[in-house]
PDB file of C-alpha atoms and ligand atoms in Angstrom:
ATOM      1  CA  MET A   1     191.824-145.663 110.761  1.00  0.00           C
ATOM      2  CA  ALA A   2     192.939-142.371 112.280  1.00  0.00           C
ATOM      3  CA  GLU A   3     192.458-142.066 116.018  1.00  0.00           C
ATOM      4  CA  LYS A   4     188.998-140.744 116.806  1.00  0.00           C
ATOM      5  CA  ARG A   5     189.037-137.421 118.498  1.00  0.00           C
ATOM      6  CA  ASN A   6     187.182-136.422 121.630  1.00  0.00           C
ATOM      7  CA  ILE A   7     185.278-133.199 122.138  1.00  0.00           C
ATOM      8  CA  PHE A   8     184.819-131.860 125.644  1.00  0.00           C
ATOM      9  CA  LEU A   9     182.295-129.128 126.306  1.00  0.00           C
ATOM     10  CA  VAL A  10     182.987-126.829 129.243  1.00  0.00           C
ATOM     11  CA  GLY A  11     181.108-123.792 130.498  1.00  0.00           C
ATOM     12  CA  PRO A  12     178.639-122.657 133.124  1.00  0.00           C
ATOM     13  CA  MET A  13     175.251-124.035 134.116  1.00  0.00           C
ATOM     14  CA  GLY A  14     172.704-123.089 131.479  1.00  0.00           C
ATOM     15  CA  ALA A  15     175.236-122.819 128.655  1.00  0.00           C
ATOM     16  CA  GLY A  16     173.503-125.645 126.801  1.00  0.00           C
ATOM     17  CA  LYS A  17     176.348-128.189 127.090  1.00  0.00           C
ATOM     18  CA  SER A  18     174.096-131.246 127.127  1.00  0.00           C
ATOM     19  CA  THR A  19     171.749-130.138 124.350  1.00  0.00           C
ATOM     20  CA  ILE A  20     174.538-128.944 122.073  1.00  0.00           C
ATOM     21  CA  GLY A  21     176.619-132.004 122.952  1.00  0.00           C
ATOM     22  CA  ARG A  22     173.832-134.350 121.849  1.00  0.00           C
ATOM     23  CA  HIS A  23     173.524-132.577 118.493  1.00  0.00           C
ATOM     24  CA  LEU A  24     177.271-132.624 118.054  1.00  0.00           C
ATOM     25  CA  ALA A  25     177.565-136.339 118.817  1.00  0.00           C
ATOM     26  CA  ASP A  26     174.705-137.061 116.462  1.00  0.00           C
ATOM     27  CA  MET A  27     176.196-135.034 113.625  1.00  0.00           C
ATOM     28  CA  LEU A  28     179.704-136.480 114.046  1.00  0.00           C
ATOM     29  CA  HIS A  29     178.591-140.052 114.832  1.00  0.00           C
ATOM     30  CA  LEU A  30     180.331-139.988 118.190  1.00  0.00           C
ATOM     31  CA  GLU A  31     179.094-141.298 121.547  1.00  0.00           C
ATOM     32  CA  PHE A  32     177.573-138.699 123.855  1.00  0.00           C
ATOM     33  CA  TYR A  33     178.256-138.603 127.597  1.00  0.00           C
ATOM     34  CA  ASP A  34     177.299-136.164 130.319  1.00  0.00           C
ATOM     35  CA  SER A  35     179.308-136.207 133.555  1.00  0.00           C
ATOM     36  CA  ASP A  36     176.247-135.485 135.741  1.00  0.00           C
ATOM     37  CA  GLN A  37     174.259-138.265 134.130  1.00  0.00           C
ATOM     38  CA  GLU A  38     177.164-140.650 134.572  1.00  0.00           C
ATOM     39  CA  ILE A  39     177.346-139.776 138.291  1.00  0.00           C
ATOM     40  CA  GLU A  40     173.602-140.403 138.553  1.00  0.00           C
ATOM     41  CA  ARG A  41     173.923-143.698 136.718  1.00  0.00           C
ATOM     42  CA  ARG A  42     176.758-144.900 138.944  1.00  0.00           C
ATOM     43  CA  THR A  43     175.245-143.819 142.255  1.00  0.00           C
ATOM     44  CA  GLY A  44     171.604-144.480 141.418  1.00  0.00           C
ATOM     45  CA  ALA A  45     170.912-141.098 143.018  1.00  0.00           C
ATOM     46  CA  ASP A  46     170.165-137.738 141.455  1.00  0.00           C
ATOM     47  CA  ILE A  47     172.666-134.877 141.682  1.00  0.00           C
ATOM     48  CA  ALA A  48     170.696-133.073 144.400  1.00  0.00           C
ATOM     49  CA  TRP A  49     170.711-136.218 146.494  1.00  0.00           C
ATOM     50  CA  VAL A  50     174.475-136.677 146.094  1.00  0.00           C
ATOM     51  CA  PHE A  51     174.951-133.058 147.264  1.00  0.00           C
ATOM     52  CA  ASP A  52     172.649-133.677 150.229  1.00  0.00           C
ATOM     53  CA  LEU A  53     174.380-136.844 151.336  1.00  0.00           C
ATOM     54  CA  GLU A  54     178.011-136.094 150.543  1.00  0.00           C
ATOM     55  CA  GLY A  55     178.158-132.331 150.223  1.00  0.00           C
ATOM     56  CA  GLU A  56     179.734-130.460 147.340  1.00  0.00           C
ATOM     57  CA  GLU A  57     183.096-131.935 148.304  1.00  0.00           C
ATOM     58  CA  GLY A  58     181.872-135.513 147.881  1.00  0.00           C
ATOM     59  CA  PHE A  59     180.220-134.608 144.601  1.00  0.00           C
ATOM     60  CA  ARG A  60     183.477-133.104 143.275  1.00  0.00           C
ATOM     61  CA  VAL A  61     185.386-136.296 144.033  1.00  0.00           C
ATOM     62  CA  ARG A  62     182.807-138.300 142.092  1.00  0.00           C
ATOM     63  CA  GLU A  63     182.893-135.786 139.248  1.00  0.00           C
ATOM     64  CA  GLU A  64     186.676-135.948 139.001  1.00  0.00           C
ATOM     65  CA  ASN A  65     186.608-139.763 138.969  1.00  0.00           C
ATOM     66  CA  VAL A  66     183.895-139.928 136.323  1.00  0.00           C
ATOM     67  CA  ILE A  67     185.756-137.508 134.049  1.00  0.00           C
ATOM     68  CA  GLN A  68     188.969-139.424 134.626  1.00  0.00           C
ATOM     69  CA  ASP A  69     187.239-142.614 133.435  1.00  0.00           C
ATOM     70  CA  LEU A  70     185.304-141.112 130.521  1.00  0.00           C
ATOM     71  CA  THR A  71     188.403-139.412 129.127  1.00  0.00           C
ATOM     72  CA  GLU A  72     189.958-142.865 128.749  1.00  0.00           C
ATOM     73  CA  LEU A  73     187.467-143.420 125.925  1.00  0.00           C
ATOM     74  CA  GLN A  74     187.907-142.354 122.344  1.00  0.00           C
ATOM     75  CA  GLY A  75     185.429-140.841 119.947  1.00  0.00           C
ATOM     76  CA  ILE A  76     183.170-139.198 122.492  1.00  0.00           C
ATOM     77  CA  VAL A  77     181.478-135.878 123.082  1.00  0.00           C
ATOM     78  CA  LEU A  78     181.437-135.113 126.801  1.00  0.00           C
ATOM     79  CA  ALA A  79     179.307-132.437 128.444  1.00  0.00           C
ATOM     80  CA  THR A  80     181.098-131.631 131.708  1.00  0.00           C
ATOM     81  CA  GLY A  81     179.494-130.200 134.854  1.00  0.00           C
ATOM     82  CA  GLY A  82     179.952-126.440 135.228  1.00  0.00           C
ATOM     83  CA  GLY A  83     182.187-126.816 138.294  1.00  0.00           C
ATOM     84  CA  SER A  84     184.381-129.638 137.001  1.00  0.00           C
ATOM     85  CA  VAL A  85     187.132-127.231 135.914  1.00  0.00           C
ATOM     86  CA  LEU A  86     187.761-126.293 139.551  1.00  0.00           C
ATOM     87  CA  SER A  87     189.909-129.429 139.684  1.00  0.00           C
ATOM     88  CA  LYS A  88     193.379-128.931 138.251  1.00  0.00           C
ATOM     89  CA  GLU A  89     193.552-132.664 137.678  1.00  0.00           C
ATOM     90  CA  THR A  90     190.412-132.460 135.526  1.00  0.00           C
ATOM     91  CA  ARG A  91     191.641-129.413 133.622  1.00  0.00           C
ATOM     92  CA  ASN A  92     194.886-131.179 132.754  1.00  0.00           C
ATOM     93  CA  ARG A  93     193.037-134.295 131.828  1.00  0.00           C
ATOM     94  CA  LEU A  94     190.582-132.555 129.496  1.00  0.00           C
ATOM     95  CA  SER A  95     193.357-130.597 127.770  1.00  0.00           C
ATOM     96  CA  ALA A  96     195.390-133.720 127.233  1.00  0.00           C
ATOM     97  CA  ARG A  97     192.673-135.989 125.926  1.00  0.00           C
ATOM     98  CA  GLY A  98     190.643-133.992 123.458  1.00  0.00           C
ATOM     99  CA  ILE A  99     189.482-130.728 122.000  1.00  0.00           C
ATOM    100  CA  VAL A 100     188.039-128.446 124.652  1.00  0.00           C
ATOM    101  CA  VAL A 101     185.241-126.114 123.602  1.00  0.00           C
ATOM    102  CA  TYR A 102     184.115-123.340 125.927  1.00  0.00           C
ATOM    103  CA  LEU A 103     180.412-122.555 125.590  1.00  0.00           C
ATOM    104  CA  GLU A 104     180.105-118.934 126.565  1.00  0.00           C
ATOM    105  CA  THR A 105     176.725-117.568 127.621  1.00  0.00           C
ATOM    106  CA  PRO A 106     175.641-114.303 129.246  1.00  0.00           C
ATOM    107  CA  ILE A 107     174.380-114.548 132.827  1.00  0.00           C
ATOM    108  CA  GLU A 108     170.812-113.501 131.866  1.00  0.00           C
ATOM    109  CA  LYS A 109     170.543-116.443 129.488  1.00  0.00           C
ATOM    110  CA  GLN A 110     171.952-118.811 132.107  1.00  0.00           C
ATOM    111  CA  VAL A 111     169.349-117.597 134.594  1.00  0.00           C
ATOM    112  CA  ALA A 112     166.527-118.140 132.102  1.00  0.00           C
ATOM    113  CA  ARG A 113     167.701-121.628 131.183  1.00  0.00           C
ATOM    114  CA  THR A 114     168.355-122.848 134.714  1.00  0.00           C
ATOM    115  CA  GLN A 115     165.027-121.615 136.072  1.00  0.00           C
ATOM    116  CA  ARG A 116     163.214-124.440 134.399  1.00  0.00           C
ATOM    117  CA  ASP A 117     164.898-127.296 136.225  1.00  0.00           C
ATOM    118  CA  LYS A 118     165.814-128.144 139.764  1.00  0.00           C
ATOM    119  CA  ARG A 119     168.871-130.232 139.070  1.00  0.00           C
ATOM    120  CA  ARG A 120     171.278-127.573 140.319  1.00  0.00           C
ATOM    121  CA  PRO A 121     171.672-127.590 144.101  1.00  0.00           C
ATOM    122  CA  LEU A 122     174.033-124.597 143.997  1.00  0.00           C
ATOM    123  CA  LEU A 123     171.112-122.475 142.792  1.00  0.00           C
ATOM    124  CA  GLN A 124     168.682-123.683 145.476  1.00  0.00           C
ATOM    125  CA  THR A 125     169.703-121.083 148.041  1.00  0.00           C
ATOM    126  CA  GLU A 126     168.403-117.851 149.524  1.00  0.00           C
ATOM    127  CA  GLU A 127     170.718-115.907 147.230  1.00  0.00           C
ATOM    128  CA  ALA A 128     169.264-114.877 143.858  1.00  0.00           C
ATOM    129  CA  PRO A 129     170.372-117.231 141.024  1.00  0.00           C
ATOM    130  CA  LYS A 130     171.811-114.281 139.107  1.00  0.00           C
ATOM    131  CA  GLU A 131     174.121-113.404 141.992  1.00  0.00           C
ATOM    132  CA  VAL A 132     175.238-116.999 142.455  1.00  0.00           C
ATOM    133  CA  LEU A 133     175.937-117.361 138.744  1.00  0.00           C
ATOM    134  CA  GLU A 134     177.882-114.079 138.690  1.00  0.00           C
ATOM    135  CA  ARG A 135     180.009-115.183 141.622  1.00  0.00           C
ATOM    136  CA  LEU A 136     180.696-118.575 140.023  1.00  0.00           C
ATOM    137  CA  ALA A 137     181.516-116.913 136.692  1.00  0.00           C
ATOM    138  CA  GLU A 138     184.157-114.734 138.275  1.00  0.00           C
ATOM    139  CA  GLU A 139     186.018-117.734 139.584  1.00  0.00           C
ATOM    140  CA  ARG A 140     185.383-120.156 136.755  1.00  0.00           C
ATOM    141  CA  ASN A 141     185.356-118.212 133.481  1.00  0.00           C
ATOM    142  CA  PRO A 142     189.148-117.809 133.525  1.00  0.00           C
ATOM    143  CA  LEU A 143     189.450-121.569 134.067  1.00  0.00           C
ATOM    144  CA  TYR A 144     187.201-122.403 131.110  1.00  0.00           C
ATOM    145  CA  ALA A 145     189.184-119.979 128.964  1.00  0.00           C
ATOM    146  CA  GLU A 146     192.514-121.393 130.167  1.00  0.00           C
ATOM    147  CA  ILE A 147     191.837-124.867 128.798  1.00  0.00           C
ATOM    148  CA  ALA A 148     189.664-124.016 125.791  1.00  0.00           C
ATOM    149  CA  ASP A 149     190.955-124.703 122.299  1.00  0.00           C
ATOM    150  CA  PHE A 150     188.240-122.317 121.155  1.00  0.00           C
ATOM    151  CA  THR A 151     185.115-120.564 122.409  1.00  0.00           C
ATOM    152  CA  VAL A 152     181.617-120.287 120.943  1.00  0.00           C
ATOM    153  CA  ARG A 153     178.663-118.250 122.137  1.00  0.00           C
ATOM    154  CA  THR A 154     175.466-120.180 122.693  1.00  0.00           C
ATOM    155  CA  ASP A 155     172.902-117.411 123.116  1.00  0.00           C
ATOM    156  CA  GLU A 156     172.619-116.195 119.539  1.00  0.00           C
ATOM    157  CA  GLN A 157     171.536-119.282 117.624  1.00  0.00           C
ATOM    158  CA  SER A 158     169.888-122.672 118.035  1.00  0.00           C
ATOM    159  CA  ALA A 159     171.704-125.595 119.667  1.00  0.00           C
ATOM    160  CA  ARG A 160     171.987-127.310 116.296  1.00  0.00           C
ATOM    161  CA  ALA A 161     173.468-124.209 114.691  1.00  0.00           C
ATOM    162  CA  VAL A 162     176.006-123.931 117.529  1.00  0.00           C
ATOM    163  CA  ALA A 163     176.927-127.580 116.982  1.00  0.00           C
ATOM    164  CA  SER A 164     177.511-126.848 113.259  1.00  0.00           C
ATOM    165  CA  GLN A 165     179.628-123.857 114.174  1.00  0.00           C
ATOM    166  CA  ILE A 166     181.758-126.067 116.431  1.00  0.00           C
ATOM    167  CA  ILE A 167     182.206-128.597 113.625  1.00  0.00           C
ATOM    168  CA  ASP A 168     183.375-125.810 111.299  1.00  0.00           C
ATOM    169  CA  LYS A 169     186.029-124.838 113.817  1.00  0.00           C
ATOM    170  CA  LEU A 170     187.377-128.336 114.494  1.00  0.00           C
TER     171      LEU A 170
HETATM  172  C1  S3P B 201     177.369-127.533 138.832  1.00  0.00           C
HETATM  173  C2  S3P B 201     176.817-127.694 137.584  1.00  0.00           C
HETATM  174  C3  S3P B 201     175.854-128.771 137.279  1.00  0.00           C
HETATM  175  C4  S3P B 201     176.055-129.966 138.213  1.00  0.00           C
HETATM  176  C5  S3P B 201     176.034-129.526 139.641  1.00  0.00           C
HETATM  177  C6  S3P B 201     177.111-128.478 139.953  1.00  0.00           C
HETATM  178  C7  S3P B 201     178.292-126.396 139.056  1.00  0.00           C
HETATM  179  O1  S3P B 201     176.050-129.197 135.919  1.00  0.00           O
HETATM  180  O2  S3P B 201     177.268-130.602 137.935  1.00  0.00           O
HETATM  181  O3  S3P B 201     174.759-129.013 139.935  1.00  0.00           O
HETATM  182  O4  S3P B 201     179.039-126.417 140.047  1.00  0.00           O
HETATM  183  O5  S3P B 201     178.286-125.464 138.222  1.00  0.00           O
HETATM  184  P1  S3P B 201     175.631-128.310 134.647  1.00  0.00           P
HETATM  185  O6  S3P B 201     176.778-127.408 134.338  1.00  0.00           O
HETATM  186  O7  S3P B 201     175.391-129.306 133.580  1.00  0.00           O
HETATM  187  O8  S3P B 201     174.412-127.554 135.027  1.00  0.00           O
END
């Protein structure tokens, strides 16, 4: 049987990586993983707690290790954390081990989607979420684009429709 391919979803918080990733895995009969969930599973702590105890730096080390391990697998869809591409090691790893899809989403949509949950410590600050997300986008969007095999927008159709669009482009 031909080697099963991996699909790695990259993009900012609120792009819909986890929701779209689940649809994609379901439609392609692949295993779905989410790097944040894997960190939570391994540590037994939620993301906010890891940030509290170990700082962003400690979290990034865990994130890099988790992605290193998960990219050893074959036949998976992986939703990566929005900041994972800050690591060159991770960028190289994702490019080498699968098809990288950049989920592009306007800031307004990201703000709306991230308002509903409190799983994002970087947004729990005095600064308005929109400003934080704009600042992060400036640094990170070029990194998502650098490793992407292709890009899809996630604000114009349902998560399932985006997943179908990704499948068409594979
Ligand atoms: C982060 C994104 C989050 C999570 C953590 C840090 C970031 O994942 O890893 O809060 O730096 O953008 P999502 O992209 O799934 O929200």
